[in-house]
Tab-separated table of C-alpha atoms and ligand atoms in Angstrom:
chain	number	residue	atom	x	y	z
J	87	UNK	CA	12.774	237.560	-27.472
J	88	UNK	CA	15.801	239.225	-25.839
J	89	UNK	CA	18.145	240.961	-28.267
J	90	UNK	CA	21.391	242.515	-27.024
J	91	UNK	CA	23.146	245.215	-29.031
J	92	UNK	CA	26.855	245.851	-29.558
J	93	UNK	CA	27.017	248.993	-31.700
J	94	UNK	CA	29.460	249.116	-34.587
J	95	UNK	CA	32.397	251.245	-33.337
J	96	UNK	CA	33.198	252.352	-36.905
J	97	UNK	CA	29.879	252.918	-38.712
J	98	UNK	CA	30.007	254.238	-42.261
J	99	UNK	CA	30.511	258.014	-42.292
J	100	UNK	CA	27.783	260.359	-43.547
J	101	UNK	CA	29.540	261.305	-46.787
J	102	UNK	CA	30.155	257.682	-47.821
J	103	UNK	CA	26.606	256.691	-46.845
J	104	UNK	CA	25.198	259.506	-48.997
J	105	UNK	CA	27.315	258.227	-51.903
J	106	UNK	CA	26.072	254.649	-51.440
J	107	UNK	CA	22.421	255.682	-51.099
J	108	UNK	CA	22.678	257.803	-54.249
J	109	UNK	CA	23.418	254.656	-56.305
J	110	UNK	CA	22.910	251.543	-54.168
J	111	UNK	CA	22.320	249.025	-56.969
J	112	UNK	CA	21.164	245.755	-55.405
J	113	UNK	CA	22.828	243.467	-52.863
J	114	UNK	CA	26.229	245.121	-53.014
J	115	UNK	CA	26.443	247.253	-49.869
J	116	UNK	CA	25.496	246.076	-46.409
J	117	UNK	CA	24.540	248.080	-43.353
J	118	UNK	CA	26.602	248.595	-40.180
J	119	UNK	CA	24.941	245.766	-38.232
J	120	UNK	CA	23.599	242.229	-38.478
J	121	UNK	CA	21.243	240.282	-36.233
J	122	UNK	CA	21.847	236.707	-35.098
J	123	UNK	CA	19.813	234.205	-33.036
J	124	UNK	CA	20.851	230.607	-32.279
J	125	UNK	CA	18.713	227.507	-31.821
J	126	UNK	CA	19.367	224.147	-30.181
J	127	UNK	CA	16.830	221.482	-29.170
J	128	UNK	CA	17.719	222.026	-25.475
J	129	UNK	CA	17.622	225.806	-25.376
J	130	UNK	CA	15.264	226.703	-28.221
J	131	UNK	CA	15.895	230.161	-29.721
J	132	UNK	CA	18.490	232.049	-27.675
J	133	UNK	CA	21.486	234.399	-27.781
J	134	UNK	CA	19.690	237.060	-29.863
J	135	UNK	CA	22.133	239.851	-30.653
J	136	UNK	CA	22.840	242.762	-32.956
J	137	UNK	CA	26.559	243.088	-33.689
J	138	UNK	CA	28.773	244.920	-36.194
J	139	UNK	CA	28.298	243.511	-39.727
J	140	UNK	CA	31.089	241.110	-40.616
J	141	UNK	CA	32.106	237.669	-41.910
J	142	UNK	CA	31.150	234.422	-40.214
J	143	UNK	CA	33.695	231.788	-39.242
J	144	UNK	CA	32.340	228.368	-40.198
J	145	UNK	CA	33.816	224.919	-39.704
J	146	UNK	CA	34.279	223.251	-43.132
J	147	UNK	CA	31.950	220.491	-41.918
J	148	UNK	CA	29.073	222.907	-41.201
J	149	UNK	CA	25.987	221.032	-42.382
J	150	UNK	CA	24.511	223.765	-44.600
J	151	UNK	CA	27.622	223.757	-46.818
J	152	UNK	CA	26.952	220.125	-47.697
J	153	UNK	CA	23.213	219.467	-47.562
J	154	UNK	CA	21.737	222.932	-48.140
J	155	UNK	CA	19.357	222.889	-45.170
J	156	UNK	CA	18.657	226.594	-45.513
J	157	UNK	CA	15.745	229.001	-45.983
J	158	UNK	CA	15.441	232.740	-46.457
J	159	UNK	CA	13.060	235.653	-46.869
J	160	UNK	CA	13.133	238.903	-48.808
J	161	UNK	CA	11.306	242.112	-47.917
J	162	UNK	CA	11.830	245.862	-47.874
J	163	UNK	CA	11.703	248.848	-45.527
J	164	UNK	CA	10.296	252.014	-47.108
J	165	UNK	CA	10.755	255.593	-45.938
J	166	UNK	CA	7.654	257.776	-46.121
J	167	UNK	CA	7.670	261.506	-46.857
J	168	UNK	CA	7.473	262.354	-43.123
J	169	UNK	CA	10.669	260.371	-42.459
J	170	UNK	CA	8.944	257.384	-40.812
J	171	UNK	CA	10.023	253.855	-41.827
J	172	UNK	CA	7.610	251.052	-42.703
J	173	UNK	CA	7.583	247.362	-43.665
J	174	UNK	CA	5.083	245.848	-46.117
J	175	UNK	CA	3.228	242.870	-44.600
J	176	UNK	CA	6.143	241.489	-42.541
J	177	UNK	CA	3.752	239.018	-40.864
J	178	UNK	CA	3.215	237.420	-44.258
J	179	UNK	CA	6.976	236.909	-44.668
J	180	UNK	CA	7.080	235.521	-41.110
J	181	UNK	CA	4.373	233.001	-41.902
J	182	UNK	CA	6.005	232.011	-45.172
J	183	UNK	CA	9.300	231.461	-43.354
J	184	UNK	CA	7.477	229.242	-40.850
J	185	UNK	CA	6.094	227.190	-43.779
J	186	UNK	CA	9.565	226.986	-45.328
J	187	UNK	CA	10.929	225.811	-41.934
J	188	UNK	CA	8.396	223.006	-41.835
J	189	UNK	CA	9.405	221.794	-45.309
J	190	UNK	CA	13.166	221.939	-44.614
J	191	UNK	CA	12.937	220.316	-41.134
J	192	UNK	CA	14.161	223.538	-39.532
J	193	UNK	CA	12.822	224.944	-36.241
J	194	UNK	CA	10.013	227.488	-36.528
J	195	UNK	CA	10.752	231.027	-35.436
J	196	UNK	CA	7.598	232.482	-33.913
J	197	UNK	CA	6.169	235.012	-36.421
J	198	UNK	CA	6.065	237.724	-33.715
J	199	UNK	CA	9.782	237.126	-33.020
J	200	UNK	CA	10.518	237.255	-36.758
J	201	UNK	CA	8.898	240.691	-37.017
J	202	UNK	CA	10.650	241.846	-33.805
J	203	UNK	CA	14.072	240.859	-35.183
J	204	UNK	CA	13.506	242.662	-38.476
J	205	UNK	CA	12.246	245.760	-36.629
J	206	UNK	CA	15.308	245.661	-34.352
J	207	UNK	CA	17.813	245.573	-37.215
J	208	UNK	CA	16.002	248.296	-39.167
J	209	UNK	CA	16.017	250.495	-36.044
J	210	UNK	CA	19.747	249.898	-35.518
J	211	UNK	CA	20.487	250.813	-39.148
J	212	UNK	CA	17.704	253.339	-39.707
J	213	UNK	CA	19.962	255.879	-41.398
J	214	UNK	CA	20.522	253.273	-44.153
J	215	UNK	CA	16.868	253.480	-45.250
J	216	UNK	CA	16.979	255.705	-48.361
J	217	UNK	CA	14.626	258.604	-48.986
J	218	UNK	CA	11.343	257.754	-50.690
J	219	UNK	CA	12.179	259.547	-53.898
J	220	UNK	CA	13.133	257.265	-56.800
J	221	UNK	CA	11.556	254.083	-55.358
J	222	UNK	CA	14.585	253.231	-53.229
J	223	UNK	CA	14.321	251.025	-50.155
J	224	UNK	CA	16.290	249.000	-47.629
J	225	UNK	CA	16.183	245.335	-48.664
J	226	UNK	CA	16.007	242.930	-45.725
J	227	UNK	CA	17.252	239.382	-45.880
J	228	UNK	CA	16.274	237.144	-42.953
J	229	UNK	CA	17.746	233.635	-43.327
J	230	UNK	CA	18.192	230.441	-41.339
J	231	UNK	CA	20.734	227.666	-41.827
J	232	UNK	CA	22.013	224.345	-40.462
J	233	UNK	CA	25.038	225.470	-38.428
J	234	UNK	CA	25.887	222.185	-36.726
J	235	UNK	CA	29.349	220.761	-37.421
J	236	UNK	CA	28.333	217.290	-38.549
J	237	UNK	CA	28.433	215.400	-41.830
J	238	UNK	CA	25.533	213.028	-41.120
J	239	UNK	CA	22.400	213.581	-43.173
J	240	UNK	CA	19.737	214.519	-40.630
J	241	UNK	CA	18.068	217.737	-39.418
J	242	UNK	CA	20.709	219.968	-37.850
J	243	UNK	CA	20.843	220.152	-34.067
J	244	UNK	CA	22.240	223.659	-34.206
J	245	UNK	CA	20.528	226.291	-36.330
J	246	UNK	CA	21.436	229.939	-36.857
J	247	UNK	CA	18.968	232.652	-37.884
J	248	UNK	CA	20.243	235.990	-39.118
J	249	UNK	CA	18.965	239.225	-40.614
J	250	UNK	CA	21.132	241.409	-42.842
J	251	UNK	CA	20.158	244.537	-44.776
J	252	UNK	CA	21.241	246.134	-48.029
J	253	UNK	CA	20.047	249.394	-49.599
J	254	UNK	CA	18.328	248.872	-52.966
J	255	UNK	CA	17.841	251.276	-55.861
J	256	UNK	CA	14.810	251.428	-58.128
J	257	UNK	CA	14.401	248.165	-60.051
J	258	UNK	CA	13.626	250.115	-63.208
J	259	UNK	CA	15.912	253.011	-63.981
J	260	UNK	CA	14.372	255.453	-66.423
J	261	UNK	CA	10.817	254.075	-66.357
J	262	UNK	CA	9.072	250.710	-66.198
J	263	UNK	CA	10.180	248.432	-69.053
J	264	UNK	CA	8.726	245.082	-70.159
J	265	UNK	CA	10.869	241.971	-69.575
J	266	UNK	CA	11.358	239.411	-72.322
J	267	UNK	CA	10.905	235.801	-71.253
J	268	UNK	CA	12.440	232.491	-72.259
J	269	UNK	CA	10.307	229.370	-71.861
J	270	UNK	CA	12.561	226.526	-70.776
J	271	UNK	CA	11.398	223.116	-71.945
J	272	UNK	CA	14.490	221.395	-70.619
J	273	UNK	CA	14.577	222.420	-66.939
J	274	UNK	CA	11.907	222.449	-64.260
J	275	UNK	CA	11.976	224.163	-60.908
J	276	UNK	CA	9.809	222.023	-58.647
J	277	UNK	CA	8.131	218.632	-58.689
J	278	UNK	CA	5.109	217.266	-56.854
J	279	UNK	CA	6.111	216.793	-53.217
J	280	UNK	CA	9.261	218.859	-53.792
J	281	UNK	CA	10.341	222.175	-52.326
J	282	UNK	CA	8.841	224.593	-54.862
J	283	UNK	CA	6.682	226.396	-52.317
J	284	UNK	CA	9.581	226.865	-49.886
J	285	UNK	CA	12.001	229.758	-50.117
J	286	UNK	CA	15.172	227.707	-49.987
J	287	UNK	CA	18.523	228.187	-51.692
J	288	UNK	CA	18.358	224.918	-53.617
J	289	UNK	CA	15.444	226.178	-55.723
J	290	UNK	CA	17.563	229.120	-56.825
J	291	UNK	CA	20.634	226.964	-57.460
J	292	UNK	CA	18.520	224.807	-59.762
J	293	UNK	CA	17.217	227.868	-61.630
J	294	UNK	CA	20.624	229.264	-62.607
J	295	UNK	CA	21.310	227.035	-65.595
J	296	UNK	CA	17.833	227.796	-66.965
J	297	UNK	CA	18.489	231.500	-66.475
J	298	UNK	CA	21.766	231.069	-68.408
J	299	UNK	CA	19.761	229.428	-71.190
J	300	UNK	CA	17.414	232.465	-71.195
J	301	UNK	CA	20.311	234.914	-71.416
J	302	UNK	CA	21.918	232.899	-74.211
J	303	UNK	CA	18.689	233.369	-76.174
J	304	UNK	CA	18.657	237.100	-75.549
J	305	UNK	CA	15.847	236.996	-72.956
J	306	UNK	CA	15.765	238.718	-69.574
J	307	UNK	CA	14.201	235.960	-67.486
J	308	UNK	CA	13.103	232.341	-67.602
J	309	UNK	CA	9.572	230.872	-67.296
J	310	UNK	CA	9.192	227.432	-65.738
J	311	UNK	CA	6.476	224.905	-66.570
J	312	UNK	CA	5.216	222.162	-64.239
J	313	UNK	CA	7.482	219.122	-63.949
J	314	UNK	CA	4.821	216.451	-64.447
J	315	UNK	CA	3.101	217.382	-67.678
J	316	UNK	CA	5.186	220.281	-68.938
J	317	UNK	CA	1.981	222.185	-69.835
J	318	UNK	CA	1.204	224.499	-66.962
J	319	UNK	CA	2.843	227.859	-66.382
J	320	UNK	CA	4.404	228.001	-62.924
J	321	UNK	CA	6.500	231.128	-62.336
J	322	UNK	CA	9.711	232.942	-63.209
J	323	UNK	CA	13.019	232.393	-61.419
J	324	UNK	CA	12.067	235.070	-58.883
J	325	UNK	CA	8.576	236.331	-59.719
J	326	UNK	CA	4.962	235.124	-59.975
J	327	UNK	CA	2.845	235.501	-63.131
J	328	UNK	CA	-0.466	237.184	-63.968
J	329	UNK	CA	-2.641	237.162	-67.114
J	330	UNK	CA	-5.288	239.810	-67.822
J	331	UNK	CA	-8.168	238.695	-70.081
J	332	UNK	CA	-10.150	240.832	-72.520
J	333	UNK	CA	-13.233	240.643	-70.238
J	334	UNK	CA	-11.236	242.212	-67.379
J	335	UNK	CA	-10.830	238.999	-65.394
J	336	UNK	CA	-7.373	237.970	-64.227
J	337	UNK	CA	-5.731	234.525	-63.936
J	338	UNK	CA	-2.694	233.522	-61.902
J	339	UNK	CA	-1.195	230.020	-61.567
J	340	UNK	CA	-2.447	228.187	-58.473
J	341	UNK	CA	-0.096	227.423	-55.608
J	342	UNK	CA	1.424	224.099	-54.588
J	343	UNK	CA	4.678	223.993	-56.499
J	344	UNK	CA	5.259	227.752	-56.812
J	345	UNK	CA	6.493	230.239	-54.257
J	346	UNK	CA	3.513	232.022	-52.719
J	347	UNK	CA	4.634	235.586	-53.314
J	348	UNK	CA	3.526	238.269	-50.875
J	349	UNK	CA	3.103	240.562	-53.899
J	350	UNK	CA	1.047	237.855	-55.636
J	351	UNK	CA	-1.379	237.491	-52.734
J	352	UNK	CA	-1.597	241.274	-52.288
J	353	UNK	CA	-2.573	241.628	-55.958
J	354	UNK	CA	-5.320	239.016	-55.550
J	355	UNK	CA	-6.879	241.219	-52.854
J	356	UNK	CA	-6.161	244.521	-54.545
J	357	UNK	CA	-7.412	243.521	-58.014
J	358	UNK	CA	-10.538	242.019	-56.434
J	359	UNK	CA	-11.238	245.304	-54.703
J	360	UNK	CA	-10.682	247.165	-57.976
J	361	UNK	CA	-13.480	245.071	-59.497
J	362	UNK	CA	-11.506	242.390	-61.356
J	363	UNK	CA	-12.467	238.765	-60.999
J	364	UNK	CA	-9.254	236.956	-60.004
J	365	UNK	CA	-8.885	233.215	-60.517
J	366	UNK	CA	-6.079	231.082	-59.087
J	367	UNK	CA	-6.006	228.103	-61.391
J	368	UNK	CA	-3.947	225.903	-63.661
J	369	UNK	CA	-2.950	227.983	-66.662
J	370	UNK	CA	-1.508	226.238	-69.711
J	371	UNK	CA	1.237	227.537	-71.923
J	372	UNK	CA	-1.106	227.055	-74.911
J	373	UNK	CA	-3.653	229.373	-73.303
J	374	UNK	CA	-0.913	232.003	-73.201
J	375	UNK	CA	0.286	231.448	-76.770
J	376	UNK	CA	-3.217	231.245	-78.258
J	377	UNK	CA	-4.682	233.928	-76.017
J	378	UNK	CA	-2.235	236.585	-77.157
J	379	UNK	CA	-2.922	235.683	-80.790
J	380	UNK	CA	-6.719	235.566	-80.415
J	381	UNK	CA	-6.885	238.698	-78.285
J	382	UNK	CA	-8.263	236.930	-75.202
J	383	UNK	CA	-5.121	237.857	-73.266
J	384	UNK	CA	-4.550	241.579	-73.286
J	385	UNK	CA	-1.836	241.957	-70.642
J	386	UNK	CA	0.779	239.714	-69.017
J	387	UNK	CA	2.762	240.786	-65.987
J	388	UNK	CA	5.068	239.356	-63.340
J	389	UNK	CA	5.307	240.396	-59.706
J	390	UNK	CA	7.625	240.210	-56.719
J	391	UNK	CA	9.190	242.300	-53.959
J	392	UNK	CA	12.080	243.481	-56.158
J	393	UNK	CA	10.192	244.943	-59.125
J	394	UNK	CA	6.677	245.057	-57.544
J	395	UNK	CA	5.003	244.566	-60.960
J	396	UNK	CA	6.819	244.086	-64.267
J	397	UNK	CA	5.076	244.103	-67.637
J	398	UNK	CA	5.962	241.013	-69.673
J	399	UNK	CA	7.009	241.597	-73.255
J	400	UNK	CA	7.650	238.779	-75.690
J	401	UNK	CA	7.817	235.055	-74.886
J	402	UNK	CA	10.334	232.902	-76.771
J	403	UNK	CA	10.979	229.155	-76.806
J	404	UNK	CA	13.076	226.759	-78.871
J	405	UNK	CA	10.393	226.496	-81.580
J	406	UNK	CA	9.008	230.018	-81.841
J	407	UNK	CA	7.705	233.052	-80.017
J	408	UNK	CA	4.655	235.127	-79.171
J	409	UNK	CA	4.843	238.901	-79.178
J	410	UNK	CA	3.974	241.128	-76.253
J	411	UNK	CA	0.222	241.193	-75.497
J	412	UNK	CA	0.400	244.990	-75.342
J	413	UNK	CA	2.715	245.752	-78.242
J	414	UNK	CA	5.680	247.926	-77.259
J	415	UNK	CA	3.813	249.737	-74.471
J	416	UNK	CA	5.373	250.063	-71.033
J	417	UNK	CA	2.678	247.767	-69.654
J	418	UNK	CA	-1.072	247.826	-70.217
J	419	UNK	CA	-3.575	249.822	-68.158
J	420	UNK	CA	-4.371	247.076	-65.617
J	421	UNK	CA	-0.664	246.312	-65.058
J	422	UNK	CA	0.094	250.004	-64.615
J	423	UNK	CA	-2.824	250.615	-62.270
J	424	UNK	CA	-1.991	247.652	-60.018
J	425	UNK	CA	1.684	248.610	-59.902
J	426	UNK	CA	0.886	252.221	-59.019
J	427	UNK	CA	-1.637	251.240	-56.351
J	428	UNK	CA	0.883	248.951	-54.621
J	429	UNK	CA	3.804	251.374	-54.815
J	430	UNK	CA	1.621	254.194	-53.476
J	431	UNK	CA	0.634	252.092	-50.456
J	432	UNK	CA	4.256	251.034	-49.821
J	433	UNK	CA	5.589	254.601	-49.913
J	434	UNK	CA	2.663	256.019	-47.935
J	435	UNK	CA	1.271	258.058	-50.823
J	436	UNK	CA	-2.126	256.335	-50.708
J	437	UNK	CA	-4.304	255.298	-47.809
J	438	UNK	CA	-3.487	251.781	-46.635
J	439	UNK	CA	-7.061	250.484	-46.558
J	440	UNK	CA	-5.835	246.876	-46.250
J	441	UNK	CA	-3.777	247.453	-43.096
J	442	UNK	CA	-0.690	246.092	-44.846
J	443	UNK	CA	1.893	248.566	-43.602
J	444	UNK	CA	3.787	248.021	-40.354
J	445	UNK	CA	5.568	250.961	-38.748
J	446	UNK	CA	9.081	250.152	-37.512
I	799	PMP	N1	8.707	233.400	-56.970
I	799	PMP	C1	9.998	233.235	-56.619
I	799	PMP	C2	10.677	231.998	-57.054
I	799	PMP	C3	10.665	234.228	-55.870
I	799	PMP	O1	11.943	234.084	-55.528
I	799	PMP	C4	9.966	235.395	-55.493
I	799	PMP	C5	10.672	236.480	-54.709
I	799	PMP	N2	10.582	236.238	-53.329
I	799	PMP	C6	8.611	235.508	-55.865
I	799	PMP	C7	8.019	234.498	-56.602
I	799	PMP	C8	7.810	236.704	-55.454
I	799	PMP	O2	7.592	236.694	-54.060
I	799	PMP	P1	7.375	238.033	-53.237
I	799	PMP	O3	6.236	238.733	-53.853
I	799	PMP	O4	7.111	237.588	-51.845
I	799	PMP	O5	8.648	238.800	-53.360
């Protein structure tokens, strides 16, 4: 894919950049450039370009604003101690975006082109990748949307793909802390044949009211159950779930209606290599409640690009609660070991025996 570059004539100055990278938060500051590629049925993907970061001008009848034909990805660039910059399994994000495209009737961007576009933007904005210390990173947001000006309900005949980037601070400031969860029995995230496995904005729009319910009950995040029977644990609003059993085996909800997290699939491989038997299966909410009480479940954790691995504390629902499987600890030994192993690979502090890292 051809990508032209128009450098930003007024990039952020060094002093301001240092200030931003000292406390980037999440999703607040954006880099000097953005990458755009257009698609039409006649021309395919074309007009690839890196330009100064800035607002888009959209016709009010742009299809995405009405029918939400949109998908996105989320991944990070990490700086290693020697200054080099790396992505974690970008091909996996590329393949997931291709699967999301298929579900949302959007054109597929070739996975090699996806990786090339992300590499190109990271190279253009390399000075925005924070130093390794403090688990900082440059968050990358590739996304694709229906950009045709047309109010008919049908797959868009003009599609725009973009990549933007935003420096991100450590998810946990002052040490890893367990999250408290709210089990919503009112809202579900995805039904059979729905879009649960696709990374599309609508899934997040539908999660917001459930997240509000969680906050109103003093919990950090919401857990969704399956839509059909309301018995099986699916995932959190933005993370997948894991359960560690007393015998050392590990369970994680099977895919189909959940987002197939890159962190989730990496943990399946990593935990297997560390000697844990990992099962992808249906996992009921009763197994969680009873397992913590009986001692069969000794650790619960959630995982995703943002936090890598988060210990789960208490679980609350309208009729009661179960305490943390590990008491007040900052995560049990298996949770801590898996988290450390992943973070060490991402920041180049441990040998990447899986071949997961991609040098930009
Ligand atoms: N589930 C949902 C709903 C998510 O939004 C995310 C974040 N992308 C995840 C799981 C975790 O996926 P990943 O490990 O690829 O970040």
